[in-house]
mmCIF file of N, CA and C in Angstrom:
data_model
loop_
_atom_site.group_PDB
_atom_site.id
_atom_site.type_symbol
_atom_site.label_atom_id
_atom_site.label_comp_id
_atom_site.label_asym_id
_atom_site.label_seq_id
_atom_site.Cartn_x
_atom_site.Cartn_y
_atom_site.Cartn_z
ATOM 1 N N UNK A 2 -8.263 -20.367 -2.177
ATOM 2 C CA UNK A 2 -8.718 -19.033 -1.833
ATOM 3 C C UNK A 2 -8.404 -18.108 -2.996
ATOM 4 N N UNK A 3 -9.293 -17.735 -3.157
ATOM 5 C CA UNK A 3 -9.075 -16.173 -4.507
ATOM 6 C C UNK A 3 -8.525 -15.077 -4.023
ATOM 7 N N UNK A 4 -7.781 -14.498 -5.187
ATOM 8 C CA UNK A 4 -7.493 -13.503 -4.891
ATOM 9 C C UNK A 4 -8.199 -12.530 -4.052
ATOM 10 N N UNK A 5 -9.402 -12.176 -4.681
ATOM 11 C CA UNK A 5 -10.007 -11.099 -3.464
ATOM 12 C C UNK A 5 -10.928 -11.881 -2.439
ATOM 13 N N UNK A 6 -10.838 -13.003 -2.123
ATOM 14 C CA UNK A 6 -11.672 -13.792 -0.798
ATOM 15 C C UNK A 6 -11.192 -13.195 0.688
ATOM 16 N N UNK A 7 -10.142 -12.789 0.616
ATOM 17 C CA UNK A 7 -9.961 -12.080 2.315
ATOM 18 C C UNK A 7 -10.556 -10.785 2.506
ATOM 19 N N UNK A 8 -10.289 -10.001 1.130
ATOM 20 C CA UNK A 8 -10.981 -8.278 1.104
ATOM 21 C C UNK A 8 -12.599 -8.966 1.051
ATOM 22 N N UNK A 9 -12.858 -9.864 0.450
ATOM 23 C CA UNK A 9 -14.054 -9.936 0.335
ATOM 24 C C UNK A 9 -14.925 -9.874 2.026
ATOM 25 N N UNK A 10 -14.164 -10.919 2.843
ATOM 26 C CA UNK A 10 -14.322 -11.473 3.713
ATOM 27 C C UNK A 10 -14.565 -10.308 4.679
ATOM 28 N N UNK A 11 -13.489 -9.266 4.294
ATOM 29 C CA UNK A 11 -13.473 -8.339 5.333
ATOM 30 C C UNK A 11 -14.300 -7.133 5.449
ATOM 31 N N UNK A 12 -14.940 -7.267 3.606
ATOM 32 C CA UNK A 12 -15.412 -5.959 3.293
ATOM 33 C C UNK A 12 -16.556 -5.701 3.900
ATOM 34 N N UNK A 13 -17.412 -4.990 4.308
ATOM 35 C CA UNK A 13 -19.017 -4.102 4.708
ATOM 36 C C UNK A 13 -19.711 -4.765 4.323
ATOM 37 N N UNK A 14 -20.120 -3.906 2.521
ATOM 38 C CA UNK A 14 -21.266 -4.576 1.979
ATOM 39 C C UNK A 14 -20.895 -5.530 1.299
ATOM 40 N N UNK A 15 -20.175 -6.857 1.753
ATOM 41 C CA UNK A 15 -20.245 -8.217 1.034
ATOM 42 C C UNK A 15 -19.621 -8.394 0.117
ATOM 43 N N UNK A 16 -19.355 -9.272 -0.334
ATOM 44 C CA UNK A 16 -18.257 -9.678 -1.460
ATOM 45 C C UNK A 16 -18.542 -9.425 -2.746
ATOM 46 N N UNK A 17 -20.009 -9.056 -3.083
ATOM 47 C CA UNK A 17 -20.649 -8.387 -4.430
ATOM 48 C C UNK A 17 -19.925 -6.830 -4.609
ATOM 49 N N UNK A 18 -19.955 -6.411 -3.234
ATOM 50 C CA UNK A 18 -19.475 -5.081 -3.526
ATOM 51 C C UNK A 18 -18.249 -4.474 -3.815
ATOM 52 N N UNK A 19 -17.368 -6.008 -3.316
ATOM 53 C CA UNK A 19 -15.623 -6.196 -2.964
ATOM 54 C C UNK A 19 -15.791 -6.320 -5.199
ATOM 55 N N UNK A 20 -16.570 -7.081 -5.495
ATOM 56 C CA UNK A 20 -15.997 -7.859 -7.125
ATOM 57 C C UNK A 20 -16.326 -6.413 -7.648
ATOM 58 N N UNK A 21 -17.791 -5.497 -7.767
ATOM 59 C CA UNK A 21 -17.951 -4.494 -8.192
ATOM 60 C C UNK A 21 -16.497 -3.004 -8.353
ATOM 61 N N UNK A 22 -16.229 -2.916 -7.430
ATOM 62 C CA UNK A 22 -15.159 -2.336 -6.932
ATOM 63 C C UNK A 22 -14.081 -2.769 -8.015
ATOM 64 N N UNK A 23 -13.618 -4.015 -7.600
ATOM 65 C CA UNK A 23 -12.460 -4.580 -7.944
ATOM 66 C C UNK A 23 -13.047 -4.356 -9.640
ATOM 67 N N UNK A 24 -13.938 -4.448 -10.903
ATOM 68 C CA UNK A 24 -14.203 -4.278 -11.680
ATOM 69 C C UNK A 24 -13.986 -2.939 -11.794
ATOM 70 N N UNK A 25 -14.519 -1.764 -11.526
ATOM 71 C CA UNK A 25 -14.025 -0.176 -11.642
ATOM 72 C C UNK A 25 -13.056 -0.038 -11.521
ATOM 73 N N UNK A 26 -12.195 -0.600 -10.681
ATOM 74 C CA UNK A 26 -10.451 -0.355 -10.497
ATOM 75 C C UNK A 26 -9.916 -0.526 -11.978
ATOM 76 N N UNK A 27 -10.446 -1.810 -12.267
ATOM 77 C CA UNK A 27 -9.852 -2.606 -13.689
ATOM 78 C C UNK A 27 -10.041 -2.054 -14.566
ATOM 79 N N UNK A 28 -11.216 -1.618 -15.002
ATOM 80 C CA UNK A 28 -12.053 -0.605 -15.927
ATOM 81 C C UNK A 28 -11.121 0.868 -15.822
ATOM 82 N N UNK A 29 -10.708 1.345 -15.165
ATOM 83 C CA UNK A 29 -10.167 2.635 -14.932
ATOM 84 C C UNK A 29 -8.437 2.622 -15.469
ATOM 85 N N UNK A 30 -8.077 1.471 -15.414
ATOM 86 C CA UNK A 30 -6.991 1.535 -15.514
ATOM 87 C C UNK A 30 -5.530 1.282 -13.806
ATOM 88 N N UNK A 31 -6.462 1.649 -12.906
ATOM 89 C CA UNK A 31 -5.457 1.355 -11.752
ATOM 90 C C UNK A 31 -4.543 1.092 -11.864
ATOM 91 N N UNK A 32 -4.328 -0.175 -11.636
ATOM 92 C CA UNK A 32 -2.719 -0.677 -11.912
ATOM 93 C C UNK A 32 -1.541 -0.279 -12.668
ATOM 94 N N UNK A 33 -2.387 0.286 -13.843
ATOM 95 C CA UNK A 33 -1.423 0.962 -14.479
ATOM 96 C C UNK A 33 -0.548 2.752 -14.295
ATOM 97 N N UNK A 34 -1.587 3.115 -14.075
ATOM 98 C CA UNK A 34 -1.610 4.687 -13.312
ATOM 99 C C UNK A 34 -1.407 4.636 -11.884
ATOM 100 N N UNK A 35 -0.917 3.778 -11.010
ATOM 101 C CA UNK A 35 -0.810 3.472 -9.598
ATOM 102 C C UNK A 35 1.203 3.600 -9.910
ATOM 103 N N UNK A 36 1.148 4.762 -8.699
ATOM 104 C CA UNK A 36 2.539 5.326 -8.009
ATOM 105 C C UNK A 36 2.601 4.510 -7.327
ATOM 106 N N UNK A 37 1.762 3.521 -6.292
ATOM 107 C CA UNK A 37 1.965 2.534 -5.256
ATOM 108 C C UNK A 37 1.041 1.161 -5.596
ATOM 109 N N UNK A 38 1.115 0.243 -6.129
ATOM 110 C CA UNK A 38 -0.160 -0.718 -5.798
ATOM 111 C C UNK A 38 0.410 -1.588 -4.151
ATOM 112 N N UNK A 39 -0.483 -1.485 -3.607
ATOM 113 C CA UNK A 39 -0.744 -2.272 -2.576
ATOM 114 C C UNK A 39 -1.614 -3.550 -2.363
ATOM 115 N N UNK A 40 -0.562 -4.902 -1.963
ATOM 116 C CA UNK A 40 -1.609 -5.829 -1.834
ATOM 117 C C UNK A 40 -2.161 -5.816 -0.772
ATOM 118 N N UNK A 41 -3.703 -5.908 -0.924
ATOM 119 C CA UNK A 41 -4.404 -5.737 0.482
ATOM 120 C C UNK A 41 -5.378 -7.071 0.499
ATOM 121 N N UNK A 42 -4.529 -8.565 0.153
ATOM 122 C CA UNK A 42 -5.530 -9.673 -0.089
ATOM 123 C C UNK A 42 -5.260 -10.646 1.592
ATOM 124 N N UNK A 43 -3.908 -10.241 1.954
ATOM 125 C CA UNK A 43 -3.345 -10.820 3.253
ATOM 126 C C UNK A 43 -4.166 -10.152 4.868
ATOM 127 N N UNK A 44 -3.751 -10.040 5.900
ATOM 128 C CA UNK A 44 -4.401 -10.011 7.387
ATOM 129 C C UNK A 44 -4.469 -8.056 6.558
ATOM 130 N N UNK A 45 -5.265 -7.324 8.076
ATOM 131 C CA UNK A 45 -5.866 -6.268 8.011
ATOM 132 C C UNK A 45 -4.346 -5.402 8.552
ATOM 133 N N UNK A 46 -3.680 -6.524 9.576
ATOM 134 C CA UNK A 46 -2.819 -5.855 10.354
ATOM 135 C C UNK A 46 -1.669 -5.513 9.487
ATOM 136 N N UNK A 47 -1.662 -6.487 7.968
ATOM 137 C CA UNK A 47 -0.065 -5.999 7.166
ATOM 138 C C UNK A 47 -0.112 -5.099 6.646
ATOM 139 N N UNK A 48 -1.942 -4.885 5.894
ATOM 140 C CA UNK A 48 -2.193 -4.067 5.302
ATOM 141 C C UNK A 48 -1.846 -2.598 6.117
ATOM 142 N N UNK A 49 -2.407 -2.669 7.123
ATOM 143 C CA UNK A 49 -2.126 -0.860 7.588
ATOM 144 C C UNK A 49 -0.643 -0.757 8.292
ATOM 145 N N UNK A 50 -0.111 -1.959 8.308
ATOM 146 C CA UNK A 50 1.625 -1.841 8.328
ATOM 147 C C UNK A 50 2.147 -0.836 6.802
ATOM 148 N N UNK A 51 1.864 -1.767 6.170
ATOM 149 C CA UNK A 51 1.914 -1.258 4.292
ATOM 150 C C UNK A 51 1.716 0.515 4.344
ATOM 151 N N UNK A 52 -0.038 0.448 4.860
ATOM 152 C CA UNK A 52 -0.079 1.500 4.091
ATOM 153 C C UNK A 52 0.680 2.899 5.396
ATOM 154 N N UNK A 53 1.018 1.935 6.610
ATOM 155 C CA UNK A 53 2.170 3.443 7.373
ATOM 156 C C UNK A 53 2.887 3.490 6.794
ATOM 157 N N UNK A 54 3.817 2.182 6.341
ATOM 158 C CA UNK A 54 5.021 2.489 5.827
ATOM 159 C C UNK A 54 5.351 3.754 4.635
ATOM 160 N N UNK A 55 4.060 3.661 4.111
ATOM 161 C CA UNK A 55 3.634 4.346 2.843
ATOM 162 C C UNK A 55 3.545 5.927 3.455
ATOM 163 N N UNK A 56 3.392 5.806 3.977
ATOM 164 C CA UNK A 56 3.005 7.497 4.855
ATOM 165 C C UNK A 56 3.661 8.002 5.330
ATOM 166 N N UNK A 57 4.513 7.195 5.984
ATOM 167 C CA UNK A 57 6.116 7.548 6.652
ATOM 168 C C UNK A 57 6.944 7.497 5.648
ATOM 169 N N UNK A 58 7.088 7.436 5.154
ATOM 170 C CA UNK A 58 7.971 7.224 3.844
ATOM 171 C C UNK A 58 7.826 8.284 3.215
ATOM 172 N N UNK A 59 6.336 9.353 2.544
ATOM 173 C CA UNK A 59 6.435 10.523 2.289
ATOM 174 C C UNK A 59 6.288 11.936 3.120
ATOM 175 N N UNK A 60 6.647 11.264 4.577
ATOM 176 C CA UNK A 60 6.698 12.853 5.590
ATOM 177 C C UNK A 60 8.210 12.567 6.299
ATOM 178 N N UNK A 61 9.042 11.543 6.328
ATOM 179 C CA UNK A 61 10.114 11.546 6.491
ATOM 180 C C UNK A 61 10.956 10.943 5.612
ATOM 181 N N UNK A 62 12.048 11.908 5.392
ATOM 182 C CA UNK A 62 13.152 11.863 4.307
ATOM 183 C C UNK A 62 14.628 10.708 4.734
ATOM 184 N N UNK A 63 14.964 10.146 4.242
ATOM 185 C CA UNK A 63 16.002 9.548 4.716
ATOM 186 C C UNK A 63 17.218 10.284 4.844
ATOM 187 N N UNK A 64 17.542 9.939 6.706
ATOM 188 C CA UNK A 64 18.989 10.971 6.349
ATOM 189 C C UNK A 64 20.673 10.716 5.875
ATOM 190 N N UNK A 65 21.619 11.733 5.475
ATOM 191 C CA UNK A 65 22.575 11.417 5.183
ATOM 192 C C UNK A 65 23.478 11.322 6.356
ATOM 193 N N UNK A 66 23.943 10.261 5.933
ATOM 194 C CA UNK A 66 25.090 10.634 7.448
ATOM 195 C C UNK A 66 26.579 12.008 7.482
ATOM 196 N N UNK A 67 26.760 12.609 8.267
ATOM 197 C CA UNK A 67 27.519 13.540 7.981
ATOM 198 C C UNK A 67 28.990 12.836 8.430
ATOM 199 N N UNK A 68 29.793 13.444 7.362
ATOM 200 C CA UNK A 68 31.243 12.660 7.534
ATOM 201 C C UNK A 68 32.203 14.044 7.882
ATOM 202 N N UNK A 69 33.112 14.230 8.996
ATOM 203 C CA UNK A 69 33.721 15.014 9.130
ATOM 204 C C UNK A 69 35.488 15.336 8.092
ATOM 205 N N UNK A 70 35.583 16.165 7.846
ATOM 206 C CA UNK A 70 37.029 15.590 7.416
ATOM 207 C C UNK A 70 38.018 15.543 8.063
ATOM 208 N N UNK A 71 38.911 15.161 7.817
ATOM 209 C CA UNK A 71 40.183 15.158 9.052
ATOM 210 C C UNK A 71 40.557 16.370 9.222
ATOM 211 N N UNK A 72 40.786 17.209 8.778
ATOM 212 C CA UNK A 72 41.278 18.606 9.275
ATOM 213 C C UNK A 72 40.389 19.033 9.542
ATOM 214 N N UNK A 73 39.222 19.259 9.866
ATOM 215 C CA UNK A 73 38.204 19.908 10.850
ATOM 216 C C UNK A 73 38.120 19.689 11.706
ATOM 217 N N UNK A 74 38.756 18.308 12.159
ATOM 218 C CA UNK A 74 39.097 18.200 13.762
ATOM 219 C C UNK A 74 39.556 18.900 14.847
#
């Protein structure tokens, strides 16, 4: 299986349109100028796992835990 045979598989207009695509990405530079690359060659369901995680990740901040000190008790 190729790399893009599952996007292909999954895409609309057909796997001509999946290689076209995947050529402009390449041509543009993507990968290189990409803050996130995402593989999207696996099921549909990891992919939009991926891309929440990705979303949740920039609207919630990770928190600190608050430590009391002993004399504020």
């Amino acid at each position: 299986m190729g790399a893009a045979e599952p996007r292909a598989l999954r895409g609309i207009a057909g796997p001509g349109d999946v290689r076209d695509r995947e050529e402009a990405k390449a041509s543009r530079s993507a990968p290189v100028i990409a803050d996130t690359v995402v593989d999207d060659n696996g099921s549909r369901l990891v992919l939009e796992r991926r891309l929440d995680r990705i979303a949740l990740d920039a609207v919630w901040s990770t928190a600190t835990p608050f430590r009391r000190n002993d004399r504020d008790r």
